[in-house]
Amino acid sequence: MTDGPVLVACAHGTRSPTGRRLVAGLALAARRLRPGLTTTAAFVDVQPPTVADVVAGLAAEGRPAVVVPVLLSGGYHVHVDIARAVEGSAGAVAARPLGPDERLAAVLHVRLLAAGADPRDPRTAVVLAAAGSSDPRSVADVEDIAGLLRRRWAGPVTTGYGSAAQPPVADAVAAARRAGAGRVVVAAYLLAPGHFHGKLATAGADAVTAPLLPDDRLAAVLLDRYDAAVRAARG
């Protein structure tokens, strides 16, 4: 065990067994990259334990904690659920979510190549598909990732959402075709398989990429968010 705070990897939660395994594997990968780091899991929805319970339990034991949102953008779960969990808990702080980050754009690029998309073809359009949020900060984070992906792609890159934000993924795919795309590929801006990734197959695209996990670059981002929060807490 290290002298540093416990890293609380706080994910959304999913009913998908594969999704649960991959998210759990992210924390294991972080420990592999940082031997001796103490990590634990928490969730904001669907599955226990809740982030509030985990943070309260660690505070009761007198153990400092850094809650790292295992989320790709800063929406309600980051700014409300996680913020409330650390508020008033001595020794607990919250870190930034994983996205946006250049390394996530790099993983998206790899997933697009694996789906057979050609980054040099100006008629291959990409629709970056995110879960969606009514929080404009979350939408801005997704747009930032789209901007990073555009630097790597000759064709157009637009965004689509599963809920709350506009446009829906299917509408974004249709718009890309109307704009002249010869091929439309949905880049799943999701950590792991689950309900939303399953729905992407019906959006009308020519191909859909695999989610971001597994990839050790995400574990490196997780550790960077933890380190930055530790430095900020120490002033």
Short mmCIF file of C-alpha atoms in Angstrom, two decimals:
data_model
loop_
_atom_site.label_atom_id
_atom_site.label_comp_id
_atom_site.label_asym_id
_atom_site.label_seq_id
_atom_site.Cartn_x
_atom_site.Cartn_y
_atom_site.Cartn_z
CA MET A 1 0.00 0.00 0.00
CA THR A 2 1.24 3.46 -0.87
CA ASP A 3 1.07 6.56 1.30
CA GLY A 4 -1.10 8.29 -1.30
CA PRO A 5 -4.87 8.58 -1.26
CA VAL A 6 -7.07 5.74 -2.38
CA LEU A 7 -8.00 6.04 -6.05
CA VAL A 8 -11.78 5.62 -6.27
CA ALA A 9 -12.52 4.74 -9.88
CA CYS A 10 -16.12 5.92 -10.27
CA ALA A 11 -17.90 4.58 -13.34
CA HIS A 12 -21.48 4.94 -14.53
CA GLY A 13 -22.42 1.32 -13.99
CA THR A 14 -23.79 -1.20 -16.49
CA ARG A 15 -25.79 -4.42 -16.59
CA SER A 16 -23.48 -5.78 -19.30
CA PRO A 17 -21.17 -8.48 -17.86
CA THR A 18 -18.55 -7.62 -20.50
CA GLY A 19 -18.85 -3.93 -19.67
CA ARG A 20 -18.41 -4.64 -15.97
CA ARG A 21 -15.34 -6.77 -16.66
CA LEU A 22 -13.72 -4.14 -18.87
CA VAL A 23 -14.31 -1.29 -16.42
CA ALA A 24 -12.92 -3.42 -13.58
CA GLY A 25 -9.94 -4.18 -15.78
CA LEU A 26 -9.21 -0.46 -16.13
CA ALA A 27 -8.50 -0.19 -12.40
CA LEU A 28 -6.37 -3.33 -12.57
CA ALA A 29 -4.39 -1.81 -15.44
CA ALA A 30 -3.81 1.34 -13.37
CA ARG A 31 -2.43 -0.77 -10.53
CA ARG A 32 -0.21 -2.60 -12.98
CA LEU A 33 1.18 0.73 -14.18
CA ARG A 34 1.50 2.03 -10.59
CA PRO A 35 2.46 -0.90 -8.33
CA GLY A 36 1.26 -0.41 -4.78
CA LEU A 37 -1.52 2.02 -5.63
CA THR A 38 -4.71 1.31 -3.68
CA THR A 39 -7.81 1.44 -5.85
CA THR A 40 -11.46 0.71 -5.30
CA ALA A 41 -14.57 0.94 -7.47
CA ALA A 42 -17.73 3.01 -7.15
CA PHE A 43 -20.70 3.76 -9.39
CA VAL A 44 -23.23 6.51 -9.99
CA ASP A 45 -26.00 4.31 -11.39
CA VAL A 46 -27.19 0.74 -12.07
CA GLN A 47 -24.82 -1.19 -9.80
CA PRO A 48 -23.45 -0.90 -6.24
CA PRO A 49 -21.55 0.38 -4.38
CA THR A 50 -22.51 4.03 -4.79
CA VAL A 51 -19.79 6.65 -4.84
CA ALA A 52 -21.37 8.32 -1.80
CA ASP A 53 -21.15 5.09 0.22
CA VAL A 54 -17.56 4.39 -0.81
CA VAL A 55 -16.38 7.91 0.01
CA ALA A 56 -18.21 7.89 3.36
CA GLY A 57 -16.70 4.53 4.24
CA LEU A 58 -13.18 5.68 3.49
CA ALA A 59 -13.72 8.92 5.44
CA ALA A 60 -14.94 6.90 8.44
CA GLU A 61 -11.66 4.97 8.32
CA GLY A 62 -9.67 8.20 8.08
CA ARG A 63 -8.39 7.32 4.60
CA PRO A 64 -8.00 10.15 2.06
CA ALA A 65 -9.46 9.49 -1.37
CA VAL A 66 -9.40 10.84 -4.91
CA VAL A 67 -12.54 10.07 -6.89
CA VAL A 68 -11.65 9.82 -10.58
CA PRO A 69 -14.72 9.82 -12.82
CA VAL A 70 -14.40 6.88 -15.20
CA LEU A 71 -16.56 8.92 -17.53
CA LEU A 72 -15.75 10.53 -20.84
CA SER A 73 -17.21 13.98 -20.22
CA GLY A 74 -18.29 16.29 -17.43
CA GLY A 75 -22.06 16.02 -17.12
CA TYR A 76 -24.54 15.60 -14.27
CA HIS A 77 -22.78 12.61 -12.73
CA VAL A 78 -19.50 14.54 -12.44
CA HIS A 79 -20.85 17.93 -11.39
CA VAL A 80 -23.62 16.69 -9.09
CA ASP A 81 -23.34 13.03 -8.02
CA ILE A 82 -19.58 12.90 -7.55
CA ALA A 83 -19.32 16.50 -6.33
CA ARG A 84 -21.92 15.81 -3.63
CA ALA A 85 -20.16 12.60 -2.61
CA VAL A 86 -16.88 14.38 -1.84
CA GLU A 87 -18.44 17.55 -0.46
CA GLY A 88 -18.04 17.59 3.30
CA SER A 89 -16.02 14.34 3.40
CA ALA A 90 -12.69 15.09 5.01
CA GLY A 91 -9.80 14.07 2.81
CA ALA A 92 -11.87 13.33 -0.30
CA VAL A 93 -11.48 15.23 -3.55
CA ALA A 94 -12.75 14.73 -7.08
CA ALA A 95 -10.63 14.65 -10.22
CA ARG A 96 -11.50 15.54 -13.80
CA PRO A 97 -13.23 12.97 -16.00
CA LEU A 98 -11.16 11.02 -18.51
CA GLY A 99 -12.16 13.14 -21.47
CA PRO A 100 -11.40 15.14 -23.40
CA ASP A 101 -7.85 13.94 -23.97
CA GLU A 102 -5.65 13.48 -27.03
CA ARG A 103 -5.02 9.86 -26.03
CA LEU A 104 -8.73 9.09 -26.27
CA ALA A 105 -8.74 10.49 -29.81
CA ALA A 106 -5.80 8.21 -30.56
CA VAL A 107 -7.73 5.17 -29.33
CA LEU A 108 -10.74 6.21 -31.43
CA HIS A 109 -8.45 6.42 -34.45
CA VAL A 110 -7.21 2.87 -33.83
CA ARG A 111 -10.78 1.60 -33.45
CA LEU A 112 -11.75 3.26 -36.73
CA LEU A 113 -8.86 1.59 -38.54
CA ALA A 114 -9.90 -1.76 -37.06
CA ALA A 115 -13.42 -1.19 -38.45
CA GLY A 116 -11.94 -0.77 -41.92
CA ALA A 117 -12.26 3.01 -42.19
CA ASP A 118 -9.70 4.90 -44.27
CA PRO A 119 -8.46 8.13 -42.64
CA ARG A 120 -7.16 9.38 -46.01
CA ASP A 121 -10.50 9.07 -47.83
CA PRO A 122 -12.34 12.41 -47.88
CA ARG A 123 -15.64 10.62 -48.61
CA THR A 124 -15.49 8.46 -45.47
CA ALA A 125 -17.43 10.37 -42.84
CA VAL A 126 -17.19 9.68 -39.12
CA VAL A 127 -20.02 10.21 -36.67
CA LEU A 128 -18.65 10.37 -33.14
CA ALA A 129 -21.37 8.72 -31.04
CA ALA A 130 -21.58 9.71 -27.38
CA ALA A 131 -24.14 8.74 -24.76
CA GLY A 132 -25.41 12.31 -24.47
CA SER A 133 -26.22 14.70 -21.67
CA SER A 134 -28.41 17.75 -21.09
CA ASP A 135 -25.40 19.46 -19.49
CA PRO A 136 -23.76 21.77 -22.04
CA ARG A 137 -20.36 21.13 -20.44
CA SER A 138 -20.65 17.48 -21.39
CA VAL A 139 -21.59 18.34 -24.96
CA ALA A 140 -18.62 20.73 -25.16
CA ASP A 141 -16.29 17.94 -24.03
CA VAL A 142 -17.58 15.64 -26.78
CA GLU A 143 -17.16 18.39 -29.36
CA ASP A 144 -13.57 18.84 -28.17
CA ILE A 145 -12.87 15.16 -28.86
CA ALA A 146 -14.44 15.50 -32.30
CA GLY A 147 -12.07 18.38 -32.94
CA LEU A 148 -9.08 16.26 -31.97
CA LEU A 149 -10.27 13.45 -34.24
CA ARG A 150 -10.67 15.85 -37.19
CA ARG A 151 -6.93 16.47 -37.10
CA ARG A 152 -6.43 12.78 -37.94
CA TRP A 153 -9.19 12.39 -40.54
CA ALA A 154 -9.51 13.58 -44.15
CA GLY A 155 -13.28 13.22 -44.24
CA PRO A 156 -15.89 15.04 -42.17
CA VAL A 157 -16.26 14.26 -38.46
CA THR A 158 -19.56 15.14 -36.79
CA THR A 159 -21.23 14.20 -33.50
CA GLY A 160 -24.36 12.29 -32.55
CA TYR A 161 -25.89 11.36 -29.22
CA GLY A 162 -27.85 8.55 -27.66
CA SER A 163 -30.07 10.76 -25.55
CA ALA A 164 -30.57 14.27 -24.15
CA ALA A 165 -28.33 16.10 -26.66
CA GLN A 166 -28.85 16.74 -30.36
CA PRO A 167 -28.65 15.33 -32.96
CA PRO A 168 -29.45 11.65 -32.40
CA VAL A 169 -26.85 9.32 -33.91
CA ALA A 170 -29.17 8.10 -36.67
CA ASP A 171 -29.91 11.70 -37.70
CA ALA A 172 -26.17 12.49 -37.79
CA VAL A 173 -25.56 9.43 -39.99
CA ALA A 174 -28.35 10.49 -42.36
CA ALA A 175 -26.99 14.04 -42.48
CA ALA A 176 -23.53 12.75 -43.39
CA ARG A 177 -24.99 10.79 -46.30
CA ARG A 178 -26.96 13.83 -47.52
CA ALA A 179 -23.72 15.82 -47.40
CA GLY A 180 -22.17 13.40 -49.90
CA ALA A 181 -20.36 10.80 -47.82
CA GLY A 182 -19.69 7.57 -49.67
CA ARG A 183 -19.23 5.68 -46.40
CA VAL A 184 -20.31 6.55 -42.87
CA VAL A 185 -18.65 4.98 -39.85
CA VAL A 186 -19.88 5.45 -36.29
CA ALA A 187 -17.02 5.89 -33.82
CA ALA A 188 -18.36 4.68 -30.48
CA TYR A 189 -17.21 7.19 -27.87
CA LEU A 190 -18.05 4.76 -25.11
CA LEU A 191 -15.90 2.94 -22.61
CA ALA A 192 -17.46 -0.50 -22.91
CA PRO A 193 -20.31 -2.51 -24.43
CA GLY A 194 -23.76 -1.92 -23.02
CA HIS A 195 -27.25 -0.73 -23.90
CA PHE A 196 -26.21 2.28 -25.97
CA HIS A 197 -23.46 0.51 -27.92
CA GLY A 198 -25.96 -2.18 -28.84
CA LYS A 199 -28.32 0.43 -30.29
CA LEU A 200 -25.64 1.89 -32.57
CA ALA A 201 -26.02 -1.01 -34.99
CA THR A 202 -29.46 0.34 -35.92
CA ALA A 203 -28.25 3.90 -36.70
CA GLY A 204 -27.79 3.20 -40.41
CA ALA A 205 -24.01 3.44 -40.62
CA ASP A 206 -21.79 1.20 -42.75
CA ALA A 207 -19.74 0.20 -39.71
CA VAL A 208 -19.61 0.77 -35.95
CA THR A 209 -16.38 0.70 -33.99
CA ALA A 210 -15.71 -1.21 -30.81
CA PRO A 211 -15.72 0.80 -27.55
CA LEU A 212 -12.53 2.31 -26.14
CA LEU A 213 -11.72 -0.40 -23.60
CA PRO A 214 -9.49 -2.29 -23.25
CA ASP A 215 -6.50 -0.01 -23.85
CA ASP A 216 -3.73 0.89 -21.40
CA ARG A 217 -3.78 4.49 -22.61
CA LEU A 218 -7.01 4.92 -20.68
CA ALA A 219 -5.31 3.65 -17.53
CA ALA A 220 -2.56 6.23 -18.08
CA VAL A 221 -5.21 8.98 -18.37
CA LEU A 222 -6.84 7.68 -15.16
CA LEU A 223 -3.52 7.98 -13.32
CA ASP A 224 -2.89 11.45 -14.72
CA ARG A 225 -6.28 12.63 -13.44
CA TYR A 226 -5.49 11.14 -10.02
CA ASP A 227 -2.04 12.75 -9.89
CA ALA A 228 -3.39 16.17 -10.88
CA ALA A 229 -6.04 16.02 -8.14
CA VAL A 230 -3.46 14.99 -5.54
CA ARG A 231 -1.23 17.92 -6.51
CA ALA A 232 -4.14 20.36 -6.37
CA ALA A 233 -5.22 19.08 -2.94
CA ARG A 234 -1.70 19.58 -1.59
CA GLY A 235 -1.65 23.13 -2.90
#
